[in-house]
Amino acid sequence: MEKMKMMLVDDEERFLSTTQKLLDKKGYDVVTASSGAEALEILNSKIIHVVVLDVKMPGMDGIETLKKIKTSFPLTEVIMLTGHATVESAVDGLKSGATDYLMKPTSIDDLIEKAEEAFNKWKILEEKIRMAQSKKFMKSPREILKDSATD
Amino acid sequence: MKEQYYKSIRKNVLMSMILIPVIPFILSLGTGYYSFTSSLENSTISSMKRIMEDHSQMIDSFLAERMNDLEFILNTYSYEQVSSPDTLSGIFKNLQAGSEAFVDIGVFNDSGSHVAYHGPYSLKWKVYREEDWFIKVMKKGYYISDIFLGYRQVPHFIIAVKKHKGSSSWILRATIDTQMFTDIVEKVRIGKTGEAYLLNMEGILQTNLRSGKKLMEKTTDPVRYPDSENEIKTFIDKDINGEEYLFATAWLKDKEWVLVIRQEKADAFKTLSFVFNLIVFISMTGFILIICSAFYITERIINHMKQMDFEKEELGQHLIRAQRLAELGEMAAGFAHEINNPLQIIRSEQALIEMNLSEFKESGTLTPSESLSEIDDSMSQIKLQIDRCASITQAILKFGRQSEPKLQDVDLRSFIPQIIDMVAKKASVNGIDIIQDISLATPPVHGDPGHIQQVLLNLFNNAMDAIAEKHGSSGGRLYVESGPKDNKYTEIIVKDNGCGISPENLKKIFSPFFTTKPVGKGTGLGLSVCHGIIDNMGGVMQADSEPGKGTIFSINLPVSRK
């Protein structure tokens, strides 16, 4: 069973570090990024299952970052962290492919709960993909041979 | 500045209000007066001409008849016959029977001697050869004299006719009574001052004037003679006293006499002056009316403008206030948004501290003590206060950023009970009876159900708080009613028997950040948001309260027209 890998994206350094410590203590694997650009870099080099993304950031804002993540890494689950009381920005996020949203100031328990949910979603999706791929293997052994030949 | 502006507008409006009606008014009056004047002058002058014609004809025919009388005698009797006094007196009697104007009659031979005479004077054998009349009658064959005094110093005029008898001739002469003659002319009366008189070529009066001038006096009137025999000349001129007269003149007696008719102009045109006065009166009244109404209407227009300007200014002020409020909302929202970030950090930090504390407790590093329980207490208090802050920022954000409403028709008959169900538990805990009176005739409204729910929940919660404050946990009553109002509005009424709102607070309940709740319980934004929601739906929200008795909130929403 795979372990959840999380990434926190926020421009508030202290929030990142403290939340990271908390999640560490709870036994989660967390990386942090203080901007959208940095988050995208990390995603390029590491496998991340769940991203917790702040909507309001200087430079590339949350929605923009979300869109980029979804185009480059469509399987990654993204939870939006919004300061708006209205659900407008959250709706924008959901429309752009976010899994869920959290209202600031959020409690660590809520964050963990939503992250777990998202991770479960990811796992189901992953399972489906694996199944589909194994079907592919059943269908054409030639291709497997071809694939292994080119490796 | 502003007064100056109104003044100039008032002036312009007033001028146009006065001038525009006055111009056609004056034109019509002027035209009327002019045409009336000319027609009256024409009719006056033509009636004068008619009188003139009648009288000149009468005089001419009188003279002609007397001539004919004499001619008749000349042709009927011989010189010898008329020379005998007896025959002459007979003839004279006949003449007088024909016309009483004859005073005497005389017969002359061609050397101017009186041959026979019948009359009141003894003039027989007087010689008239040098007399002017005799010379003229010998030359022309007939003669009508001017009025003259002759030997008798009595005004009279004579008619003489010549008759040939072989190589010689004889003359018949008659004296005509001037009185008889004058009567004809003096009988002429036009209006008050109209009169007629005769003039000879020298301007000597041949008749008396009613106005005082006597026969044989020289006229002082400026007489203008007609150009031809049959023409009647009319003109207006001043007499010796400077009085204006209307004159008419015509020739008589082969251009030897002039018949003059004159009438004072003022008298002749008396109707005209009456009409003139009438027109002056009408125009005065008209002007006064026009000016008064112009002033009145202008005043009204200006007042209306002032009112409009005032309202415009009010509206402007109102807009500015609304804008300020919106800006304030924006600011508050931004502020709340910014506060959220540090709040997030505080929350995380607090969670970390708590986690570390529990680790310490588990590892036995920290043993339970009074200080530790104080720290625990402080921790939970910090958590509570963070929650409080969070709820404040959330409320402010809600107020500052009204989301776009999703409009649809809402059937209040089922919608209101649903919302009441949401608070039913809270109500029963506080021992509050909710009495519903949702009329089946309640018309649907058009709006965002979420918003309507927000408004009603807010009112229910406020009502229950007010009830709890007065009654504690029993005896509270909350009435919720709905139904049609007029046929344009749906009315929802939320009534409680709670503690009520004081009059000075009642004025402020819809203002943002106004609250009577204890610190930390309310943000003071609830009702102002509700008011904004109802406003946006085109409705009206009002509150009425009696402190100690309860409060009534009424909401009127426009009926959905679909």
XYZ file of C-alpha atoms in Angstrom:
713
model
C 0.000 0.000 0.000
C 1.352 3.339 -1.070
C 1.854 6.134 1.464
C 0.250 9.495 0.821
C 2.620 12.226 -0.339
C 1.379 15.726 0.274
C 2.526 19.166 -0.806
C 1.519 22.437 0.869
C 1.615 25.552 -1.311
C 1.293 28.935 0.428
C 3.141 32.215 0.478
C 3.130 32.244 4.285
C 6.416 30.565 5.293
C 5.506 30.104 8.914
C 2.216 28.454 8.030
C 4.138 26.018 5.832
C 6.727 25.114 8.398
C 4.323 24.741 11.304
C 1.818 22.726 9.338
C 4.604 20.559 8.031
C 5.749 19.851 11.584
C 2.205 19.026 12.657
C 1.671 16.658 9.756
C 5.076 15.089 10.364
C 4.064 14.405 13.916
C 0.871 12.807 12.626
C 3.016 10.654 10.397
C 2.470 12.183 6.989
C 4.984 12.830 4.282
C 4.879 16.527 3.395
C 6.821 18.855 1.118
C 6.232 22.595 0.953
C 6.400 25.206 -1.732
C 6.058 28.958 -1.217
C 4.884 29.777 -4.764
C 3.081 28.276 -7.709
C 6.252 28.109 -9.758
C 8.095 26.256 -7.020
C 5.201 23.817 -6.655
C 5.344 22.999 -10.371
C 9.116 22.423 -10.135
C 8.661 19.989 -7.251
C 5.910 18.152 -9.116
C 8.329 17.687 -12.002
C 10.853 15.963 -9.786
C 8.680 14.087 -7.286
C 5.493 12.110 -7.226
C 2.910 13.977 -5.181
C -0.576 12.618 -4.584
C -2.311 15.510 -2.880
C -1.582 19.245 -3.199
C -3.052 21.738 -0.716
C -3.031 25.012 -2.633
C -3.628 28.538 -1.366
C -5.854 30.560 -3.709
C -4.396 33.991 -3.021
C -0.696 34.174 -3.686
C 1.524 36.852 -5.174
C 2.713 36.142 -8.701
C 1.004 33.083 -10.021
C -2.207 32.762 -8.039
C -3.838 29.548 -6.891
C -6.300 29.110 -9.737
C -3.593 29.626 -12.341
C -1.296 27.178 -10.571
C -4.162 24.686 -10.335
C -4.776 24.851 -14.080
C -1.100 24.255 -14.799
C -0.939 21.329 -12.369
C -4.043 19.794 -13.942
C -2.676 20.067 -17.465
C 0.784 18.656 -16.619
C -0.208 16.223 -13.860
C -3.866 15.369 -14.343
C -3.877 12.629 -11.755
C -2.730 14.861 -8.923
C -5.528 15.717 -6.487
C -5.673 19.398 -5.509
C -7.405 20.893 -2.456
C -7.931 24.654 -2.605
C -7.331 26.730 0.500
C -9.518 29.801 0.250
C -9.857 32.898 2.353
C -13.177 33.826 0.821
C -16.242 33.213 2.832
C -18.240 32.839 -0.313
C -17.863 29.719 -2.292
C -17.115 31.701 -5.455
C -13.395 31.130 -5.544
C -13.914 27.578 -4.400
C -16.373 27.035 -7.229
C -13.847 28.507 -9.646
C -11.331 26.031 -8.270
C -13.713 23.093 -8.528
C -14.552 24.032 -12.103
C -10.877 24.060 -12.930
C -10.474 20.561 -11.589
C -9.863 20.921 -7.837
C -10.980 17.984 -5.722
C -12.217 19.970 -2.752
C -11.732 23.201 -0.867
C -10.935 24.350 2.649
C -11.860 27.627 4.256
C -9.132 29.625 5.994
C -8.406 29.522 8.865
C -8.621 25.769 8.712
C -7.876 23.360 11.497
C -5.267 20.641 11.071
C -7.886 17.928 11.551
C -10.050 19.247 8.716
C -6.986 19.429 6.510
C -6.031 15.847 7.217
C -9.593 14.624 6.686
C -9.890 16.277 3.271
C -6.412 15.139 2.262
C -7.264 11.537 3.139
C -10.442 11.730 1.103
C -8.513 13.087 -1.848
C -5.884 10.403 -1.493
C -8.575 7.717 -1.537
C -9.922 9.205 -4.728
C -6.448 9.114 -6.193
C -6.024 5.479 -5.185
C -9.293 4.465 -6.876
C -8.269 6.252 -10.036
C -4.827 4.646 -9.904
C -6.448 1.225 -9.523
C -8.615 1.826 -12.573
C -5.638 2.832 -14.625
C -3.691 -0.218 -13.536
C -6.600 -2.456 -14.456
C -6.876 -0.858 -17.846
C -3.185 -1.270 -18.464
C -3.236 -4.938 -17.434
C -6.073 -5.463 -19.902
C -3.781 -3.968 -22.474
C -1.143 -6.564 -21.582
C -3.666 -9.360 -21.989
C -4.627 -8.055 -25.373
C -1.316 -7.742 -27.147
C 1.729 -9.561 -25.859
C 3.518 -8.295 -28.955
C 3.372 -4.816 -27.743
C 4.826 -5.835 -24.429
C 7.649 -7.448 -26.277
C 8.016 -4.357 -28.389
C 7.994 -2.167 -25.313
C 10.586 -4.273 -23.535
C 12.701 -4.279 -26.670
C 12.806 -0.526 -26.846
C 13.485 -0.095 -23.103
C -24.284 81.025 -7.337
C -27.330 78.782 -7.247
C -29.703 81.656 -6.535
C -28.195 83.486 -9.504
C -28.842 80.456 -11.678
C -32.476 80.238 -10.590
C -32.849 83.977 -11.096
C -31.685 83.815 -14.691
C -33.907 80.814 -15.388
C -36.838 82.543 -13.743
C -36.220 85.598 -15.888
C -36.083 83.588 -19.087
C -39.137 81.525 -18.301
C -41.059 84.603 -17.227
C -40.130 86.542 -20.358
C -41.134 83.727 -22.661
C -44.314 83.033 -20.684
C -45.283 86.695 -21.011
C -44.029 87.496 -24.504
C -45.265 84.419 -26.308
C -48.947 84.906 -25.410
C -48.746 88.713 -25.531
C -47.549 88.934 -29.137
C -50.497 87.100 -30.719
C -52.788 88.786 -28.215
C -51.651 92.239 -29.283
C -51.717 91.253 -32.948
C -55.275 89.981 -32.762
C -56.456 92.968 -30.778
C -54.661 95.327 -33.155
C -56.081 93.640 -36.213
C -59.544 93.663 -34.723
C -59.271 97.289 -33.786
C -57.905 98.282 -37.158
C -60.568 96.477 -39.152
C -63.314 97.709 -36.864
C -62.012 101.263 -37.115
C -61.791 101.249 -40.861
C -65.224 99.712 -41.266
C -66.709 102.169 -38.802
C -65.016 105.097 -40.535
C -66.261 103.845 -43.853
C -69.803 103.465 -42.609
C -69.715 106.849 -40.872
C -68.396 108.566 -43.959
C -70.795 106.770 -46.277
C -73.776 107.670 -44.105
C -72.559 111.251 -44.179
C -72.292 111.053 -47.941
C -75.825 109.731 -48.130
C -77.185 112.596 -46.047
C -75.163 114.919 -48.227
C -76.651 113.496 -51.393
C -80.198 113.637 -50.027
C -79.891 117.204 -48.891
C -78.032 118.564 -51.848
C -80.681 116.956 -53.992
C -83.420 118.415 -51.819
C -81.954 121.889 -51.985
C -81.224 121.615 -55.669
C -84.739 120.411 -56.345
C -86.206 123.108 -54.071
C -84.371 125.714 -56.070
C -85.277 124.016 -59.326
C -88.965 123.832 -58.315
C -89.082 127.530 -57.438
C -87.478 128.271 -60.787
C -90.046 126.099 -62.476
C -92.804 127.917 -60.607
C -91.576 131.184 -62.032
C -90.962 129.762 -65.472
C -94.484 128.415 -65.429
C -95.816 131.915 -64.728
C -93.621 133.368 -67.455
C -94.909 130.872 -69.956
C -98.546 131.061 -68.817
C -99.035 134.807 -68.529
C -98.078 137.689 -70.753
C -96.128 140.711 -69.592
C -99.266 142.786 -69.674
C -101.140 140.278 -67.561
C -98.536 140.045 -64.804
C -98.110 143.821 -64.813
C -101.613 144.275 -63.490
C -101.538 144.093 -59.679
C -104.778 142.132 -59.465
C -103.543 139.373 -61.680
C -100.176 139.382 -59.920
C -101.771 138.979 -56.504
C -103.798 136.102 -57.884
C -100.684 134.525 -59.279
C -98.887 135.054 -55.950
C -101.705 133.342 -54.041
C -101.309 130.371 -56.346
C -97.563 130.410 -55.777
C -97.978 130.496 -52.034
C -100.343 127.598 -52.205
C -97.566 125.670 -53.947
C -94.837 126.745 -51.547
C -95.013 129.000 -48.562
C -91.456 130.036 -49.167
C -92.524 132.805 -51.513
C -92.544 136.132 -49.750
C -93.202 138.477 -52.608
C -93.191 138.652 -56.344
C -92.192 141.464 -58.685
C -92.148 142.174 -62.387
C -89.345 144.264 -64.003
C -88.816 145.638 -67.391
C -85.474 145.346 -69.130
C -84.285 148.686 -67.825
C -84.543 147.409 -64.261
C -87.688 149.244 -63.144
C -90.228 147.608 -60.927
C -93.339 147.361 -63.036
C -95.583 145.440 -60.715
C -95.098 144.057 -57.223
C -97.059 141.976 -54.794
C -95.774 141.473 -51.342
C -95.387 142.919 -47.853
C -93.152 145.794 -48.950
C -93.746 148.771 -51.181
C -90.956 148.533 -53.675
C -92.741 149.513 -56.817
C -90.864 151.673 -59.349
C -87.552 151.241 -57.664
C -84.835 150.969 -60.246
C -82.550 147.995 -60.023
C -80.528 148.435 -63.155
C -77.219 148.695 -61.359
C -77.900 145.801 -59.070
C -75.744 142.768 -59.459
C -78.632 140.357 -59.697
C -80.252 142.347 -62.458
C -77.118 142.413 -64.564
C -76.670 138.653 -64.139
C -80.239 137.760 -64.981
C -80.107 139.914 -68.076
C -77.000 138.030 -69.124
C -77.830 134.472 -68.148
C -81.621 134.418 -68.315
C -82.088 133.223 -64.762
C -80.524 134.000 -61.426
C -80.521 132.713 -57.917
C -78.892 135.128 -55.552
C -76.854 134.519 -52.509
C -78.542 135.546 -49.392
C -78.302 139.241 -49.113
C -79.803 142.056 -47.083
C -80.797 144.430 -49.889
C -82.688 147.599 -49.135
C -84.749 145.945 -46.512
C -81.894 144.875 -44.319
C -83.608 141.548 -43.973
C -81.794 138.393 -45.103
C -83.443 136.857 -48.051
C -82.556 135.596 -51.451
C -84.192 136.010 -54.731
C -84.895 134.010 -57.784
C -85.225 135.894 -61.023
C -86.127 134.608 -64.487
C -85.977 136.503 -67.770
C -88.532 136.242 -70.574
C -88.033 137.521 -74.119
C -90.786 139.560 -75.660
C -89.792 140.384 -79.168
C -86.712 142.588 -79.044
C -87.159 143.508 -75.416
C -87.474 141.262 -72.347
C -89.008 141.288 -68.907
C -88.117 139.739 -65.661
C -90.072 137.967 -62.953
C -88.498 138.077 -59.583
C -89.529 136.327 -56.370
C -88.152 136.628 -52.876
C -87.766 133.426 -51.001
C -88.064 133.281 -47.252
C -84.692 132.388 -45.855
C -86.321 130.861 -42.811
C -88.094 128.345 -44.989
C -84.862 127.634 -46.733
C -82.716 127.446 -43.671
C -85.092 124.984 -42.059
C -84.355 122.416 -44.713
C -80.649 122.665 -44.151
C -80.817 123.160 -40.432
C -83.023 120.115 -40.036
C -79.968 117.997 -40.777
C -78.867 116.274 -37.590
C -76.214 113.686 -37.240
C -75.369 112.379 -33.805
C -74.919 115.103 -31.227
C -72.821 117.600 -33.110
C -73.578 116.844 -36.743
C -75.006 119.848 -38.665
C -75.222 121.213 -42.166
C -74.875 124.709 -43.579
C -74.626 126.516 -46.841
C -71.773 128.731 -47.932
C -71.435 130.974 -50.894
C -68.210 131.354 -52.821
C -66.912 134.002 -50.436
C -67.394 131.728 -47.449
C -70.400 133.682 -46.180
C -72.923 131.600 -44.300
C -76.243 131.252 -46.083
C -77.908 129.488 -43.208
C -77.751 129.619 -39.446
C -75.774 127.066 -37.602
C -77.136 125.200 -34.630
C -73.744 125.629 -33.052
C -74.251 129.385 -32.948
C -72.916 131.022 -36.067
C -75.382 133.229 -37.771
C -76.410 133.827 -41.298
C -74.260 136.274 -43.243
C -71.293 135.728 -40.999
C -68.087 134.450 -42.508
C -67.354 130.859 -41.754
C -64.295 130.012 -39.718
C -64.237 126.402 -40.854
C -61.448 125.253 -43.143
C -63.600 124.474 -46.167
C -62.155 122.397 -48.968
C -64.127 122.477 -52.182
C -64.959 119.385 -54.175
C -63.105 119.007 -57.463
C -66.139 118.367 -59.652
C -69.837 119.052 -59.684
C -71.016 115.668 -58.604
C -68.225 114.783 -56.193
C -68.653 114.706 -52.447
C -65.443 115.557 -50.686
C -64.814 114.256 -47.205
C -61.948 115.269 -44.989
C -60.930 115.684 -41.379
C -59.667 119.023 -40.191
C -59.500 121.239 -37.148
C -61.889 124.113 -36.675
C -60.869 127.426 -35.187
C -60.887 126.022 -31.655
C -58.608 123.187 -32.611
C -61.466 120.681 -32.376
C -61.222 117.943 -34.975
C -64.202 117.688 -37.314
C -65.260 115.330 -39.984
C -66.349 117.375 -43.016
C -68.267 116.605 -46.171
C -68.767 119.159 -48.917
C -70.725 119.227 -52.191
C -71.489 121.796 -54.809
C -74.941 123.230 -55.202
C -76.496 125.744 -57.521
C -74.026 125.418 -60.354
C -71.029 125.603 -58.082
C -72.105 128.831 -56.465
C -73.013 127.397 -53.123
C -71.367 124.738 -51.066
C -73.340 122.468 -48.774
C -71.181 121.616 -45.816
C -71.907 118.882 -43.294
C -69.696 118.657 -40.320
C -69.558 116.550 -37.207
C -67.104 116.487 -34.396
C -64.762 113.588 -34.974
C -65.118 112.392 -31.407
C -68.875 112.361 -31.858
C -68.735 110.717 -35.259
C -66.475 108.023 -33.947
C -68.064 107.748 -30.551
C -68.537 104.001 -30.941
C -64.947 103.893 -31.951
C -63.793 105.462 -28.735
C -66.050 103.081 -26.852
C -64.502 100.178 -28.695
C -61.069 101.658 -28.122
C -61.729 101.863 -24.405
C -63.097 98.351 -24.452
C -59.968 97.105 -26.195
C -57.757 98.943 -23.754
C -59.731 97.383 -20.926
C -59.544 93.902 -22.470
C -55.837 94.231 -23.146
C -55.179 95.510 -19.633
C -57.138 92.634 -18.138
C -55.454 90.257 -20.542
C -52.010 91.549 -19.662
C -52.713 91.307 -15.978
C -53.992 87.765 -16.422
C -51.052 86.769 -18.581
C -48.551 88.324 -16.224
C -50.186 86.844 -13.129
C -50.388 83.380 -14.625
C -46.854 83.723 -15.972
C -45.616 84.613 -12.517
C -47.620 81.826 -10.963
C -46.520 79.172 -13.452
C -42.914 80.358 -13.394
C -42.910 80.182 -9.628
C -44.253 76.670 -9.821
C -41.703 75.644 -12.428
C -38.870 77.122 -10.417
C -40.083 75.478 -7.228
C -40.378 72.207 -9.070
C -36.858 72.642 -10.371
C -35.581 73.476 -6.932
C -37.317 70.412 -5.605
C -35.798 68.294 -8.359
C -32.364 69.762 -7.794
C -32.709 69.188 -4.098
C -33.731 65.604 -4.719
C -30.888 65.196 -7.176
C -28.483 66.456 -4.579
C -30.008 64.172 -1.997
C -29.671 61.287 -4.395
C -26.087 62.273 -5.062
C -25.387 62.381 -1.347
C -27.128 59.065 -0.986
C -25.032 57.594 -3.778
C -21.874 58.900 -2.188
C -22.920 57.372 1.106
C -23.757 54.098 -0.607
C -20.432 54.167 -2.367
C -18.638 54.878 0.884
C -20.452 51.988 2.440
C -19.502 49.767 -0.467
C -15.910 50.910 -0.161
C -16.083 50.233 3.529
C -17.398 46.777 2.750
C -14.588 46.218 0.277
C -12.082 47.451 2.814
C -13.531 45.292 5.542
C -13.461 42.305 3.222
C -9.857 42.926 2.291
C -9.041 43.442 5.907
C -10.803 40.230 6.930
C -9.057 38.408 4.157
C -5.682 39.627 5.329
C -6.489 38.770 8.946
C -7.290 35.229 7.863
C -3.662 34.492 7.040
C -2.178 35.299 10.454
C -5.217 33.603 11.963
C -4.365 30.490 9.983
C -0.817 30.592 11.325
C -2.001 31.133 14.895
C -4.313 28.189 14.523
C -1.522 25.986 13.261
C 0.826 27.171 16.002
C -1.799 26.512 18.643
C -2.345 23.025 17.242
C 1.421 22.411 17.329
C 1.666 23.614 20.926
C -1.224 21.378 21.950
C 0.372 18.434 20.197
C 3.698 19.058 21.875
C 1.995 19.463 25.229
C 0.216 16.141 24.856
C 3.517 14.554 23.868
C 5.110 15.977 27.011
C 2.235 14.673 29.071
C 2.492 11.225 27.535
C 6.239 11.023 27.975
C 5.831 12.155 31.591
C 8.005 15.218 31.101
C 5.139 17.304 32.361
C 3.387 16.051 35.429
C -0.135 17.245 36.130
C -0.065 20.404 38.190
C -2.065 23.578 38.679
C 0.168 25.369 36.189
C -0.358 22.666 33.587
C -4.118 22.753 33.929
C -3.900 26.555 33.647
C -1.917 26.120 30.449
C -4.524 23.656 29.159
C -7.269 26.108 30.029
C -5.418 28.942 28.253
C -4.931 26.696 25.230
C -8.615 25.913 24.928
C -9.373 29.619 25.460
C -6.958 30.544 22.648
C -8.671 28.013 20.407
C -12.054 29.501 21.292
C -10.884 33.033 20.555
C -9.411 31.929 17.226
C -12.804 30.435 16.337
C -14.403 33.718 17.323
C -12.063 35.665 15.083
C -12.700 33.220 12.281
C -16.458 33.663 12.560
C -16.045 37.459 12.527
C -13.906 37.432 9.425
C -16.294 35.030 7.744
C -19.244 37.297 8.537
C -17.410 40.350 7.243
C -16.472 38.562 4.058
C -20.064 37.472 3.628
C -21.210 41.058 4.012
C -18.543 42.564 1.788
C -18.854 40.082 -1.027
C -22.478 39.439 -1.780
C -22.456 36.601 -4.244
C -24.520 36.867 -7.387
C -28.050 35.683 -6.575
C -29.426 32.727 -8.505
C -32.961 33.790 -9.230
C -35.885 31.445 -9.412
C -39.537 31.339 -8.412
C -39.917 30.360 -4.784
C -43.144 28.883 -3.454
C -43.219 30.303 0.053
C -46.054 27.947 1.121
C -43.599 25.055 1.250
C -40.380 27.051 1.599
C -41.172 28.862 4.866
C -42.129 25.679 6.786
C -38.844 24.101 5.653
C -36.897 26.964 7.200
C -39.020 26.820 10.342
C -38.072 23.138 10.618
C -34.414 24.168 10.697
C -34.945 26.148 13.899
C -37.620 23.878 15.401
C -35.131 22.093 17.622
C -33.614 25.271 18.960
C -37.126 26.614 19.579
C -38.279 23.561 21.521
C -35.104 23.630 23.655
C -35.912 27.230 24.580
C -39.605 26.396 25.130
C -40.812 28.573 22.285
C -44.095 27.860 20.498
C -43.877 28.535 16.802
C -47.292 29.496 15.447
C -47.457 29.288 11.662
C -50.089 30.996 9.559
C -48.989 30.395 5.995
C -51.923 31.324 3.785
C -52.611 29.031 0.856
C -53.076 32.151 -1.219
C -49.469 33.235 -0.638
C -48.166 34.182 -4.085
C -44.750 32.930 -5.208
C -41.827 35.367 -5.241
C -38.818 35.629 -7.544
C -35.434 35.465 -5.838
C -32.511 33.438 -4.607
C -33.824 30.784 -2.205
C -30.508 30.780 -0.348
C -30.866 34.491 0.276
C -34.475 34.229 1.415
C -33.444 31.419 3.729
C -30.627 33.575 5.103
C -33.035 36.431 5.805
C -35.648 34.270 7.509
C -33.132 32.328 9.583
C -31.625 35.594 10.726
C -35.037 36.900 11.790
C -35.959 33.627 13.535
C -32.679 33.544 15.428
C -32.980 37.183 16.469
C -36.550 36.577 17.592
C -35.553 33.529 19.612
C -32.696 35.426 21.236
C -35.097 38.207 22.172
C -37.595 35.686 23.554
C -34.926 33.879 25.540
C -33.857 37.196 27.044
C -37.371 37.948 28.286
C -38.941 34.584 29.082
C -36.015 32.289 29.743
C -36.992 28.794 28.722
C -40.802 28.868 28.636
C -43.681 31.031 27.475
C -42.078 32.298 24.313
C -44.105 32.666 21.151
C -42.950 33.113 17.604
C -45.519 33.870 14.935
C -44.706 33.386 11.275
C -47.336 34.562 8.822
C -47.493 34.976 5.100
C -50.065 36.002 2.533
C -50.882 38.297 -0.356
C -50.733 42.072 0.111
C -52.515 44.247 -2.483
C -51.957 42.262 -5.614
C -48.391 43.310 -6.167
C -46.725 42.070 -3.022
C -46.357 39.008 -0.887
C -46.037 39.749 2.800
C -44.094 37.735 5.341
C -44.435 38.654 9.002
C -42.186 37.449 11.799
C -43.550 38.406 15.207
C -42.249 37.582 18.670
C -43.174 38.334 22.255
C -39.576 38.950 23.235
C -37.844 41.841 24.928
C -38.422 44.298 22.048
C -36.215 47.062 20.695
C -35.959 50.569 22.093
C -37.000 53.379 19.696
C -33.482 54.805 19.378
C -32.088 51.375 18.549
C -34.939 50.681 16.129
C -33.568 53.446 13.898
C -30.201 51.784 13.686
C -30.993 48.087 13.403
C -30.298 47.955 9.661
C -26.965 49.777 9.926
C -23.899 47.599 9.460
C -21.865 46.791 12.596
C -24.708 47.815 14.897
C -25.452 45.202 17.523
C -26.861 45.083 21.024
C -25.568 41.599 21.626
C -22.730 41.082 24.083
C -19.205 41.261 22.701
C -18.395 38.195 20.661
C -22.019 37.176 20.137
C -22.915 39.243 17.113
C -21.135 41.097 14.374
C -23.907 43.618 13.686
C -23.967 42.607 10.058
C -26.903 40.186 9.967
C -29.819 42.565 9.560
C -27.931 44.933 7.272
C -27.186 42.028 4.945
C -30.848 40.974 5.119
C -31.958 44.505 4.327
C -29.625 44.561 1.333
C -30.971 41.238 0.089
C -34.598 42.350 0.314
C -33.703 45.668 -1.363
C -32.075 43.836 -4.244
C -35.200 41.750 -4.702
C -37.196 44.969 -5.037
C -38.880 44.478 -1.707
C -39.247 46.395 1.526
C -38.257 45.301 4.998
C -39.554 47.100 8.066
C -39.395 46.640 11.785
C -41.725 47.809 14.510
C -41.319 47.144 18.175
C -42.634 47.863 21.613
C -39.959 47.435 24.266
C -40.991 44.711 26.703
C -43.828 43.492 24.466
C -42.204 42.181 21.350
C -41.118 42.947 17.829
C -42.682 42.636 14.386
C -40.616 42.334 11.241
C -42.513 42.615 7.972
C -41.117 41.802 4.554
C -42.935 42.775 1.368
C -41.627 41.089 -1.754
C -42.874 41.674 -5.295
C -45.021 38.837 -6.590
C -43.395 36.783 -9.319
C -45.015 37.571 -12.662
C -44.477 34.415 -14.633
